[in-house]
């Protein structure tokens, strides 16, 4: 999914960072990037971005699986759907907060 949306992130970044007047809108920005730099320019920086997602995804999946196993044991293999949903929300929250705990000066 990240690979499909990354060109939009590139366009958004160009619109936010470049001096006003250089780009006039999403379509004009996309066309200008394509004409001046080629299609590969939309994916410049994708690999480091994908590598940066790995720790987040690892923490998210790990916390979710540990909590899900606890729920399965607690509810004899049939936990309420709300509990599974809450577990997913909690694990994603922990994964988001993790970097702030490791590098408190950055946030």
PDB file of N, CA and C in Angstrom:
ATOM      1  N   UNK A   1       0.819  -1.187   0.000  1.00  0.00           N
ATOM      2  CA  UNK A   1       0.000   0.000   0.000  1.00  0.00           C
ATOM      3  C   UNK A   1       0.871   1.263   0.000  1.00  0.00           C
ATOM      4  N   UNK A   2       1.957   1.219   0.774  1.00  0.00           N
ATOM      5  CA  UNK A   2       2.866   2.367   0.852  1.00  0.00           C
ATOM      6  C   UNK A   2       3.392   2.726  -0.532  1.00  0.00           C
ATOM      7  N   UNK A   3       3.695   1.711  -1.338  1.00  0.00           N
ATOM      8  CA  UNK A   3       4.218   1.959  -2.680  1.00  0.00           C
ATOM      9  C   UNK A   3       3.220   2.646  -3.597  1.00  0.00           C
ATOM     10  N   UNK A   4       1.935   2.400  -3.370  1.00  0.00           N
ATOM     11  CA  UNK A   4       0.910   3.039  -4.194  1.00  0.00           C
ATOM     12  C   UNK A   4       0.674   4.492  -3.791  1.00  0.00           C
ATOM     13  N   UNK A   5       0.787   4.778  -2.514  1.00  0.00           N
ATOM     14  CA  UNK A   5       0.503   6.121  -2.018  1.00  0.00           C
ATOM     15  C   UNK A   5       1.721   7.034  -1.972  1.00  0.00           C
ATOM     16  N   UNK A   6       2.898   6.483  -2.113  1.00  0.00           N
ATOM     17  CA  UNK A   6       4.116   7.271  -1.987  1.00  0.00           C
ATOM     18  C   UNK A   6       4.194   8.437  -2.975  1.00  0.00           C
ATOM     19  N   UNK A   7       3.765   8.278  -4.236  1.00  0.00           N
ATOM     20  CA  UNK A   7       3.795   9.434  -5.145  1.00  0.00           C
ATOM     21  C   UNK A   7       2.966  10.618  -4.617  1.00  0.00           C
ATOM     22  N   UNK A   8       1.855  10.345  -3.966  1.00  0.00           N
ATOM     23  CA  UNK A   8       1.053  11.431  -3.396  1.00  0.00           C
ATOM     24  C   UNK A   8       1.801  12.118  -2.261  1.00  0.00           C
ATOM     25  N   UNK A   9       2.549  11.351  -1.497  1.00  0.00           N
ATOM     26  CA  UNK A   9       3.355  11.922  -0.425  1.00  0.00           C
ATOM     27  C   UNK A   9       4.460  12.805  -1.006  1.00  0.00           C
ATOM     28  N   UNK A  10       5.048  12.373  -2.106  1.00  0.00           N
ATOM     29  CA  UNK A  10       6.068  13.174  -2.777  1.00  0.00           C
ATOM     30  C   UNK A  10       5.478  14.504  -3.241  1.00  0.00           C
ATOM     31  N   UNK A  11       4.301  14.449  -3.842  1.00  0.00           N
ATOM     32  CA  UNK A  11       3.633  15.664  -4.312  1.00  0.00           C
ATOM     33  C   UNK A  11       3.308  16.578  -3.130  1.00  0.00           C
ATOM     34  N   UNK A  12       2.781  16.005  -2.058  1.00  0.00           N
ATOM     35  CA  UNK A  12       2.434  16.789  -0.864  1.00  0.00           C
ATOM     36  C   UNK A  12       3.674  17.471  -0.288  1.00  0.00           C
ATOM     37  N   UNK A  13       4.779  16.746  -0.248  1.00  0.00           N
ATOM     38  CA  UNK A  13       6.014  17.311   0.283  1.00  0.00           C
ATOM     39  C   UNK A  13       6.498  18.460  -0.586  1.00  0.00           C
ATOM     40  N   UNK A  14       6.453  18.293  -1.885  1.00  0.00           N
ATOM     41  CA  UNK A  14       6.890  19.368  -2.782  1.00  0.00           C
ATOM     42  C   UNK A  14       6.019  20.611  -2.602  1.00  0.00           C
ATOM     43  N   UNK A  15       4.706  20.423  -2.470  1.00  0.00           N
ATOM     44  CA  UNK A  15       3.821  21.561  -2.287  1.00  0.00           C
ATOM     45  C   UNK A  15       4.087  22.279  -0.967  1.00  0.00           C
ATOM     46  N   UNK A  16       4.459  21.517   0.059  1.00  0.00           N
ATOM     47  CA  UNK A  16       4.680  22.109   1.379  1.00  0.00           C
ATOM     48  C   UNK A  16       6.047  22.782   1.496  1.00  0.00           C
ATOM     49  N   UNK A  17       7.064  22.234   0.855  1.00  0.00           N
ATOM     50  CA  UNK A  17       8.437  22.677   1.086  1.00  0.00           C
ATOM     51  C   UNK A  17       8.909  23.717   0.070  1.00  0.00           C
ATOM     52  N   UNK A  18       8.538  23.569  -1.177  1.00  0.00           N
ATOM     53  CA  UNK A  18       9.049  24.453  -2.221  1.00  0.00           C
ATOM     54  C   UNK A  18       8.459  25.852  -2.097  1.00  0.00           C
ATOM     55  N   UNK A  19       9.192  26.823  -2.617  1.00  0.00           N
ATOM     56  CA  UNK A  19       8.744  28.212  -2.538  1.00  0.00           C
ATOM     57  C   UNK A  19       7.395  28.388  -3.234  1.00  0.00           C
ATOM     58  N   UNK A  20       6.604  29.309  -2.696  1.00  0.00           N
ATOM     59  CA  UNK A  20       5.277  29.523  -3.270  1.00  0.00           C
ATOM     60  C   UNK A  20       5.429  30.029  -4.704  1.00  0.00           C
ATOM     61  N   UNK A  21       4.545  29.569  -5.548  1.00  0.00           N
ATOM     62  CA  UNK A  21       4.595  29.926  -6.953  1.00  0.00           C
ATOM     63  C   UNK A  21       5.279  28.893  -7.820  1.00  0.00           C
ATOM     64  N   UNK A  22       6.114  28.055  -7.230  1.00  0.00           N
ATOM     65  CA  UNK A  22       6.798  27.018  -8.029  1.00  0.00           C
ATOM     66  C   UNK A  22       5.794  25.972  -8.492  1.00  0.00           C
ATOM     67  N   UNK A  23       4.924  25.541  -7.588  1.00  0.00           N
ATOM     68  CA  UNK A  23       3.891  24.571  -7.933  1.00  0.00           C
ATOM     69  C   UNK A  23       2.535  25.186  -7.618  1.00  0.00           C
ATOM     70  N   UNK A  24       1.568  24.973  -8.496  1.00  0.00           N
ATOM     71  CA  UNK A  24       0.268  25.613  -8.343  1.00  0.00           C
ATOM     72  C   UNK A  24      -0.838  24.685  -7.834  1.00  0.00           C
ATOM     73  N   UNK A  25      -0.621  23.394  -7.847  1.00  0.00           N
ATOM     74  CA  UNK A  25      -1.635  22.455  -7.399  1.00  0.00           C
ATOM     75  C   UNK A  25      -1.148  21.028  -7.562  1.00  0.00           C
ATOM     76  N   UNK A  26      -1.997  20.090  -7.180  1.00  0.00           N
ATOM     77  CA  UNK A  26      -1.602  18.682  -7.204  1.00  0.00           C
ATOM     78  C   UNK A  26      -1.294  18.212  -8.623  1.00  0.00           C
ATOM     79  N   UNK A  27      -2.215  18.462  -9.558  1.00  0.00           N
ATOM     80  CA  UNK A  27      -2.022  17.957 -10.921  1.00  0.00           C
ATOM     81  C   UNK A  27      -0.843  18.638 -11.600  1.00  0.00           C
ATOM     82  N   UNK A  28      -0.697  19.943 -11.395  1.00  0.00           N
ATOM     83  CA  UNK A  28       0.420  20.659 -12.005  1.00  0.00           C
ATOM     84  C   UNK A  28       1.742  20.194 -11.417  1.00  0.00           C
ATOM     85  N   UNK A  29       1.761  19.923 -10.126  1.00  0.00           N
ATOM     86  CA  UNK A  29       2.965  19.420  -9.465  1.00  0.00           C
ATOM     87  C   UNK A  29       3.340  18.049 -10.012  1.00  0.00           C
ATOM     88  N   UNK A  30       2.352  17.157 -10.106  1.00  0.00           N
ATOM     89  CA  UNK A  30       2.602  15.810 -10.621  1.00  0.00           C
ATOM     90  C   UNK A  30       3.132  15.871 -12.052  1.00  0.00           C
ATOM     91  N   UNK A  31       2.515  16.700 -12.862  1.00  0.00           N
ATOM     92  CA  UNK A  31       2.946  16.809 -14.260  1.00  0.00           C
ATOM     93  C   UNK A  31       4.365  17.363 -14.351  1.00  0.00           C
ATOM     94  N   UNK A  32       4.641  18.376 -13.560  1.00  0.00           N
ATOM     95  CA  UNK A  32       5.970  18.998 -13.605  1.00  0.00           C
ATOM     96  C   UNK A  32       7.062  18.026 -13.133  1.00  0.00           C
ATOM     97  N   UNK A  33       6.789  17.301 -12.057  1.00  0.00           N
ATOM     98  CA  UNK A  33       7.759  16.308 -11.580  1.00  0.00           C
ATOM     99  C   UNK A  33       8.012  15.268 -12.658  1.00  0.00           C
ATOM    100  N   UNK A  34       6.933  14.775 -13.269  1.00  0.00           N
ATOM    101  CA  UNK A  34       7.062  13.745 -14.302  1.00  0.00           C
ATOM    102  C   UNK A  34       7.844  14.261 -15.513  1.00  0.00           C
ATOM    103  N   UNK A  35       7.520  15.477 -15.959  1.00  0.00           N
ATOM    104  CA  UNK A  35       8.165  16.020 -17.157  1.00  0.00           C
ATOM    105  C   UNK A  35       9.636  16.372 -16.901  1.00  0.00           C
ATOM    106  N   UNK A  36       9.947  16.918 -15.727  1.00  0.00           N
ATOM    107  CA  UNK A  36      11.311  17.391 -15.462  1.00  0.00           C
ATOM    108  C   UNK A  36      12.225  16.303 -14.904  1.00  0.00           C
ATOM    109  N   UNK A  37      11.658  15.362 -14.126  1.00  0.00           N
ATOM    110  CA  UNK A  37      12.507  14.390 -13.422  1.00  0.00           C
ATOM    111  C   UNK A  37      12.216  12.937 -13.772  1.00  0.00           C
ATOM    112  N   UNK A  38      11.111  12.687 -14.423  1.00  0.00           N
ATOM    113  CA  UNK A  38      10.744  11.320 -14.789  1.00  0.00           C
ATOM    114  C   UNK A  38       9.916  10.638 -13.709  1.00  0.00           C
ATOM    115  N   UNK A  39       9.382   9.475 -14.058  1.00  0.00           N
ATOM    116  CA  UNK A  39       8.498   8.736 -13.151  1.00  0.00           C
ATOM    117  C   UNK A  39       9.218   8.271 -11.885  1.00  0.00           C
ATOM    118  N   UNK A  40      10.511   8.001 -11.982  1.00  0.00           N
ATOM    119  CA  UNK A  40      11.257   7.522 -10.809  1.00  0.00           C
ATOM    120  C   UNK A  40      11.299   8.554  -9.682  1.00  0.00           C
ATOM    121  N   UNK A  41      11.147   9.819 -10.009  1.00  0.00           N
ATOM    122  CA  UNK A  41      11.189  10.873  -8.994  1.00  0.00           C
ATOM    123  C   UNK A  41      10.059  10.723  -7.977  1.00  0.00           C
ATOM    124  N   UNK A  42       8.947  10.139  -8.381  1.00  0.00           N
ATOM    125  CA  UNK A  42       7.822   9.944  -7.453  1.00  0.00           C
ATOM    126  C   UNK A  42       8.165   8.933  -6.359  1.00  0.00           C
ATOM    127  N   UNK A  43       9.128   8.075  -6.619  1.00  0.00           N
ATOM    128  CA  UNK A  43       9.470   7.007  -5.681  1.00  0.00           C
ATOM    129  C   UNK A  43      10.831   7.212  -5.013  1.00  0.00           C
ATOM    130  N   UNK A  44      11.439   8.376  -5.204  1.00  0.00           N
ATOM    131  CA  UNK A  44      12.719   8.662  -4.568  1.00  0.00           C
ATOM    132  C   UNK A  44      12.516   8.717  -3.050  1.00  0.00           C
ATOM    133  N   UNK A  45      13.265   7.906  -2.318  1.00  0.00           N
ATOM    134  CA  UNK A  45      13.138   7.852  -0.861  1.00  0.00           C
ATOM    135  C   UNK A  45      12.182   6.791  -0.359  1.00  0.00           C
ATOM    136  N   UNK A  46      11.628   5.991  -1.258  1.00  0.00           N
ATOM    137  CA  UNK A  46      10.669   4.960  -0.842  1.00  0.00           C
ATOM    138  C   UNK A  46      11.318   3.892   0.027  1.00  0.00           C
ATOM    139  N   UNK A  47      12.494   3.424  -0.356  1.00  0.00           N
ATOM    140  CA  UNK A  47      13.145   2.351   0.407  1.00  0.00           C
ATOM    141  C   UNK A  47      13.432   2.754   1.863  1.00  0.00           C
ATOM    142  N   UNK A  48      14.046   3.922   2.121  1.00  0.00           N
ATOM    143  CA  UNK A  48      14.244   4.302   3.519  1.00  0.00           C
ATOM    144  C   UNK A  48      12.931   4.455   4.284  1.00  0.00           C
ATOM    145  N   UNK A  49      11.919   4.923   3.597  1.00  0.00           N
ATOM    146  CA  UNK A  49      10.612   5.061   4.241  1.00  0.00           C
ATOM    147  C   UNK A  49      10.041   3.696   4.630  1.00  0.00           C
ATOM    148  N   UNK A  50      10.168   2.732   3.731  1.00  0.00           N
ATOM    149  CA  UNK A  50       9.667   1.382   4.019  1.00  0.00           C
ATOM    150  C   UNK A  50      10.467   0.741   5.152  1.00  0.00           C
ATOM    151  N   UNK A  51      11.782   0.955   5.171  1.00  0.00           N
ATOM    152  CA  UNK A  51      12.615   0.406   6.242  1.00  0.00           C
ATOM    153  C   UNK A  51      12.227   1.030   7.580  1.00  0.00           C
ATOM    154  N   UNK A  52      11.876   2.307   7.564  1.00  0.00           N
ATOM    155  CA  UNK A  52      11.456   2.983   8.782  1.00  0.00           C
ATOM    156  C   UNK A  52      10.156   2.460   9.351  1.00  0.00           C
ATOM    157  N   UNK A  53       9.332   1.843   8.517  1.00  0.00           N
ATOM    158  CA  UNK A  53       8.051   1.300   8.964  1.00  0.00           C
ATOM    159  C   UNK A  53       8.242  -0.030   9.704  1.00  0.00           C
ATOM    160  N   UNK A  54       9.317  -0.743   9.402  1.00  0.00           N
ATOM    161  CA  UNK A  54       9.517  -2.082   9.972  1.00  0.00           C
ATOM    162  C   UNK A  54       9.475  -2.125  11.496  1.00  0.00           C
ATOM    163  N   UNK A  55      10.173  -1.243  12.214  1.00  0.00           N
ATOM    164  CA  UNK A  55      10.088  -1.321  13.680  1.00  0.00           C
ATOM    165  C   UNK A  55       8.671  -1.075  14.198  1.00  0.00           C
ATOM    166  N   UNK A  56       7.972  -0.110  13.604  1.00  0.00           N
ATOM    167  CA  UNK A  56       6.592   0.167  14.002  1.00  0.00           C
ATOM    168  C   UNK A  56       5.713  -1.065  13.788  1.00  0.00           C
ATOM    169  N   UNK A  57       5.793  -1.645  12.601  1.00  0.00           N
ATOM    170  CA  UNK A  57       4.962  -2.813  12.290  1.00  0.00           C
ATOM    171  C   UNK A  57       5.317  -3.989  13.187  1.00  0.00           C
ATOM    172  N   UNK A  58       6.605  -4.171  13.464  1.00  0.00           N
ATOM    173  CA  UNK A  58       7.020  -5.271  14.335  1.00  0.00           C
ATOM    174  C   UNK A  58       6.456  -5.138  15.736  1.00  0.00           C
ATOM    175  N   UNK A  59       6.534  -3.936  16.296  1.00  0.00           N
ATOM    176  CA  UNK A  59       5.991  -3.709  17.643  1.00  0.00           C
ATOM    177  C   UNK A  59       4.483  -3.889  17.633  1.00  0.00           C
ATOM    178  N   UNK A  60       3.822  -3.340  16.632  1.00  0.00           N
ATOM    179  CA  UNK A  60       2.364  -3.433  16.533  1.00  0.00           C
ATOM    180  C   UNK A  60       1.915  -4.892  16.492  1.00  0.00           C
ATOM    181  N   UNK A  61       2.515  -5.676  15.615  1.00  0.00           N
ATOM    182  CA  UNK A  61       2.118  -7.082  15.467  1.00  0.00           C
ATOM    183  C   UNK A  61       2.453  -7.874  16.723  1.00  0.00           C
ATOM    184  N   UNK A  62       3.619  -7.642  17.284  1.00  0.00           N
ATOM    185  CA  UNK A  62       4.035  -8.379  18.483  1.00  0.00           C
ATOM    186  C   UNK A  62       3.094  -8.119  19.653  1.00  0.00           C
ATOM    187  N   UNK A  63       2.820  -6.853  19.930  1.00  0.00           N
ATOM    188  CA  UNK A  63       1.927  -6.513  21.049  1.00  0.00           C
ATOM    189  C   UNK A  63       0.535  -7.076  20.798  1.00  0.00           C
ATOM    190  N   UNK A  64       0.037  -6.959  19.573  1.00  0.00           N
ATOM    191  CA  UNK A  64      -1.294  -7.472  19.257  1.00  0.00           C
ATOM    192  C   UNK A  64      -1.372  -8.982  19.485  1.00  0.00           C
ATOM    193  N   UNK A  65      -0.375  -9.717  18.992  1.00  0.00           N
ATOM    194  CA  UNK A  65      -0.407 -11.176  19.128  1.00  0.00           C
ATOM    195  C   UNK A  65      -0.321 -11.620  20.590  1.00  0.00           C
ATOM    196  N   UNK A  66       0.509 -10.936  21.382  1.00  0.00           N
ATOM    197  CA  UNK A  66       0.612 -11.292  22.805  1.00  0.00           C
ATOM    198  C   UNK A  66      -0.715 -11.039  23.508  1.00  0.00           C
ATOM    199  N   UNK A  67      -1.311  -9.885  23.255  1.00  0.00           N
ATOM    200  CA  UNK A  67      -2.587  -9.566  23.905  1.00  0.00           C
ATOM    201  C   UNK A  67      -3.721 -10.458  23.393  1.00  0.00           C
ATOM    202  N   UNK A  68      -3.685 -10.787  22.109  1.00  0.00           N
ATOM    203  CA  UNK A  68      -4.718 -11.666  21.552  1.00  0.00           C
ATOM    204  C   UNK A  68      -4.660 -13.050  22.192  1.00  0.00           C
ATOM    205  N   UNK A  69      -3.452 -13.567  22.383  1.00  0.00           N
ATOM    206  CA  UNK A  69      -3.310 -14.867  23.060  1.00  0.00           C
ATOM    207  C   UNK A  69      -3.875 -14.809  24.479  1.00  0.00           C
ATOM    208  N   UNK A  70      -3.628 -13.702  25.161  1.00  0.00           N
ATOM    209  CA  UNK A  70      -4.182 -13.529  26.510  1.00  0.00           C
ATOM    210  C   UNK A  70      -5.714 -13.515  26.459  1.00  0.00           C
ATOM    211  N   UNK A  71      -6.276 -12.813  25.480  1.00  0.00           N
ATOM    212  CA  UNK A  71      -7.736 -12.783  25.329  1.00  0.00           C
ATOM    213  C   UNK A  71      -8.288 -14.169  25.026  1.00  0.00           C
ATOM    214  N   UNK A  72      -7.628 -14.898  24.153  1.00  0.00           N
ATOM    215  CA  UNK A  72      -8.101 -16.248  23.811  1.00  0.00           C
ATOM    216  C   UNK A  72      -8.093 -17.159  25.039  1.00  0.00           C
ATOM    217  N   UNK A  73      -7.060 -17.029  25.865  1.00  0.00           N
ATOM    218  CA  UNK A  73      -7.009 -17.828  27.094  1.00  0.00           C
ATOM    219  C   UNK A  73      -8.085 -17.397  28.084  1.00  0.00           C
ATOM    220  N   UNK A  74      -8.274 -16.109  28.213  1.00  0.00           N
ATOM    221  CA  UNK A  74      -9.240 -15.568  29.182  1.00  0.00           C
ATOM    222  C   UNK A  74     -10.673 -15.928  28.806  1.00  0.00           C
ATOM    223  N   UNK A  75     -11.002 -15.866  27.524  1.00  0.00           N
ATOM    224  CA  UNK A  75     -12.374 -16.094  27.066  1.00  0.00           C
ATOM    225  C   UNK A  75     -12.559 -17.469  26.420  1.00  0.00           C
ATOM    226  N   UNK A  76     -11.723 -18.411  26.745  1.00  0.00           N
ATOM    227  CA  UNK A  76     -11.826 -19.786  26.238  1.00  0.00           C
ATOM    228  C   UNK A  76     -11.943 -19.845  24.717  1.00  0.00           C
ATOM    229  N   UNK A  77     -11.110 -19.081  24.041  1.00  0.00           N
ATOM    230  CA  UNK A  77     -11.041 -19.136  22.581  1.00  0.00           C
ATOM    231  C   UNK A  77     -12.078 -18.321  21.851  1.00  0.00           C
ATOM    232  N   UNK A  78     -12.930 -17.585  22.546  1.00  0.00           N
ATOM    233  CA  UNK A  78     -13.974 -16.806  21.887  1.00  0.00           C
ATOM    234  C   UNK A  78     -14.100 -15.424  22.524  1.00  0.00           C
ATOM    235  N   UNK A  79     -13.100 -14.558  22.342  1.00  0.00           N
ATOM    236  CA  UNK A  79     -13.186 -13.230  22.953  1.00  0.00           C
ATOM    237  C   UNK A  79     -14.199 -12.346  22.238  1.00  0.00           C
ATOM    238  N   UNK A  80     -14.753 -11.369  22.942  1.00  0.00           N
ATOM    239  CA  UNK A  80     -15.693 -10.433  22.295  1.00  0.00           C
ATOM    240  C   UNK A  80     -14.984  -9.636  21.188  1.00  0.00           C
ATOM    241  N   UNK A  81     -15.732  -9.304  20.175  1.00  0.00           N
ATOM    242  CA  UNK A  81     -15.173  -8.549  19.051  1.00  0.00           C
ATOM    243  C   UNK A  81     -14.630  -7.198  19.513  1.00  0.00           C
ATOM    244  N   UNK A  82     -15.305  -6.592  20.472  1.00  0.00           N
ATOM    245  CA  UNK A  82     -14.863  -5.301  20.988  1.00  0.00           C
ATOM    246  C   UNK A  82     -13.483  -5.437  21.644  1.00  0.00           C
ATOM    247  N   UNK A  83     -13.241  -6.552  22.306  1.00  0.00           N
ATOM    248  CA  UNK A  83     -11.948  -6.768  22.957  1.00  0.00           C
ATOM    249  C   UNK A  83     -10.834  -6.891  21.911  1.00  0.00           C
ATOM    250  N   UNK A  84     -11.120  -7.570  20.815  1.00  0.00           N
ATOM    251  CA  UNK A  84     -10.118  -7.705  19.743  1.00  0.00           C
ATOM    252  C   UNK A  84      -9.853  -6.328  19.121  1.00  0.00           C
ATOM    253  N   UNK A  85     -10.919  -5.567  18.901  1.00  0.00           N
ATOM    254  CA  UNK A  85     -10.775  -4.219  18.348  1.00  0.00           C
ATOM    255  C   UNK A  85      -9.945  -3.340  19.286  1.00  0.00           C
ATOM    256  N   UNK A  86     -10.238  -3.395  20.574  1.00  0.00           N
ATOM    257  CA  UNK A  86      -9.484  -2.615  21.558  1.00  0.00           C
ATOM    258  C   UNK A  86      -8.019  -3.055  21.600  1.00  0.00           C
ATOM    259  N   UNK A  87      -7.777  -4.329  21.439  1.00  0.00           N
ATOM    260  CA  UNK A  87      -6.408  -4.841  21.415  1.00  0.00           C
ATOM    261  C   UNK A  87      -5.645  -4.274  20.229  1.00  0.00           C
ATOM    262  N   UNK A  88      -6.279  -4.233  19.076  1.00  0.00           N
ATOM    263  CA  UNK A  88      -5.646  -3.660  17.885  1.00  0.00           C
ATOM    264  C   UNK A  88      -5.354  -2.177  18.056  1.00  0.00           C
ATOM    265  N   UNK A  89      -6.291  -1.454  18.634  1.00  0.00           N
ATOM    266  CA  UNK A  89      -6.080  -0.023  18.867  1.00  0.00           C
ATOM    267  C   UNK A  89      -4.950   0.199  19.867  1.00  0.00           C
ATOM    268  N   UNK A  90      -4.920  -0.606  20.911  1.00  0.00           N
ATOM    269  CA  UNK A  90      -3.883  -0.472  21.929  1.00  0.00           C
ATOM    270  C   UNK A  90      -2.505  -0.787  21.356  1.00  0.00           C
ATOM    271  N   UNK A  91      -2.409  -1.870  20.578  1.00  0.00           N
ATOM    272  CA  UNK A  91      -1.106  -2.245  20.017  1.00  0.00           C
ATOM    273  C   UNK A  91      -0.598  -1.185  19.046  1.00  0.00           C
ATOM    274  N   UNK A  92      -1.486  -0.595  18.253  1.00  0.00           N
ATOM    275  CA  UNK A  92      -1.077   0.470  17.341  1.00  0.00           C
ATOM    276  C   UNK A  92      -0.626   1.712  18.107  1.00  0.00           C
ATOM    277  N   UNK A  93      -1.300   1.986  19.208  1.00  0.00           N
ATOM    278  CA  UNK A  93      -0.918   3.136  20.032  1.00  0.00           C
ATOM    279  C   UNK A  93       0.456   2.930  20.649  1.00  0.00           C
ATOM    280  N   UNK A  94       0.706   1.732  21.145  1.00  0.00           N
ATOM    281  CA  UNK A  94       2.018   1.429  21.725  1.00  0.00           C
ATOM    282  C   UNK A  94       3.099   1.563  20.664  1.00  0.00           C
ATOM    283  N   UNK A  95       2.823   1.094  19.454  1.00  0.00           N
ATOM    284  CA  UNK A  95       3.805   1.191  18.370  1.00  0.00           C
ATOM    285  C   UNK A  95       4.089   2.649  18.011  1.00  0.00           C
ATOM    286  N   UNK A  96       3.080   3.503  18.101  1.00  0.00           N
ATOM    287  CA  UNK A  96       3.272   4.931  17.800  1.00  0.00           C
ATOM    288  C   UNK A  96       4.069   5.626  18.894  1.00  0.00           C
ATOM    289  N   UNK A  97       3.839   5.247  20.135  1.00  0.00           N
ATOM    290  CA  UNK A  97       4.487   5.896  21.267  1.00  0.00           C
ATOM    291  C   UNK A  97       5.926   5.406  21.437  1.00  0.00           C
ATOM    292  N   UNK A  98       6.223   4.224  20.966  1.00  0.00           N
ATOM    293  CA  UNK A  98       7.549   3.641  21.125  1.00  0.00           C
ATOM    294  C   UNK A  98       8.703   4.554  20.745  1.00  0.00           C
ATOM    295  N   UNK A  99       8.682   5.174  19.552  1.00  0.00           N
ATOM    296  CA  UNK A  99       9.790   6.063  19.182  1.00  0.00           C
ATOM    297  C   UNK A  99       9.943   7.245  20.142  1.00  0.00           C
ATOM    298  N   UNK A 100       8.854   7.759  20.659  1.00  0.00           N
ATOM    299  CA  UNK A 100       8.930   8.893  21.585  1.00  0.00           C
ATOM    300  C   UNK A 100       9.609   8.481  22.884  1.00  0.00           C
ATOM    301  N   UNK A 101       9.425   7.241  23.287  1.00  0.00           N
ATOM    302  CA  UNK A 101      10.075   6.764  24.503  1.00  0.00           C
ATOM    303  C   UNK A 101      11.571   6.553  24.299  1.00  0.00           C
ATOM    304  N   UNK A 102      11.959   6.134  23.098  1.00  0.00           N
ATOM    305  CA  UNK A 102      13.374   5.905  22.795  1.00  0.00           C
ATOM    306  C   UNK A 102      14.120   7.213  22.573  1.00  0.00           C
ATOM    307  N   UNK A 103      13.437   8.202  21.962  1.00  0.00           N
ATOM    308  CA  UNK A 103      14.078   9.470  21.612  1.00  0.00           C
ATOM    309  C   UNK A 103      13.213  10.639  22.091  1.00  0.00           C
ATOM    310  N   UNK A 104      13.110  10.879  23.395  1.00  0.00           N
ATOM    311  CA  UNK A 104      12.183  11.892  23.897  1.00  0.00           C
ATOM    312  C   UNK A 104      12.499  13.304  23.424  1.00  0.00           C
ATOM    313  N   UNK A 105      13.722  13.614  23.069  1.00  0.00           N
ATOM    314  CA  UNK A 105      14.052  14.950  22.614  1.00  0.00           C
ATOM    315  C   UNK A 105      13.560  15.272  21.222  1.00  0.00           C
ATOM    316  N   UNK A 106      13.168  14.255  20.458  1.00  0.00           N
ATOM    317  CA  UNK A 106      12.746  14.461  19.072  1.00  0.00           C
ATOM    318  C   UNK A 106      11.273  14.836  18.947  1.00  0.00           C
ATOM    319  N   UNK A 107      10.503  14.700  20.021  1.00  0.00           N
ATOM    320  CA  UNK A 107       9.063  14.933  19.906  1.00  0.00           C
ATOM    321  C   UNK A 107       8.610  16.055  20.799  1.00  0.00           C
TER     322      UNK A 107
END
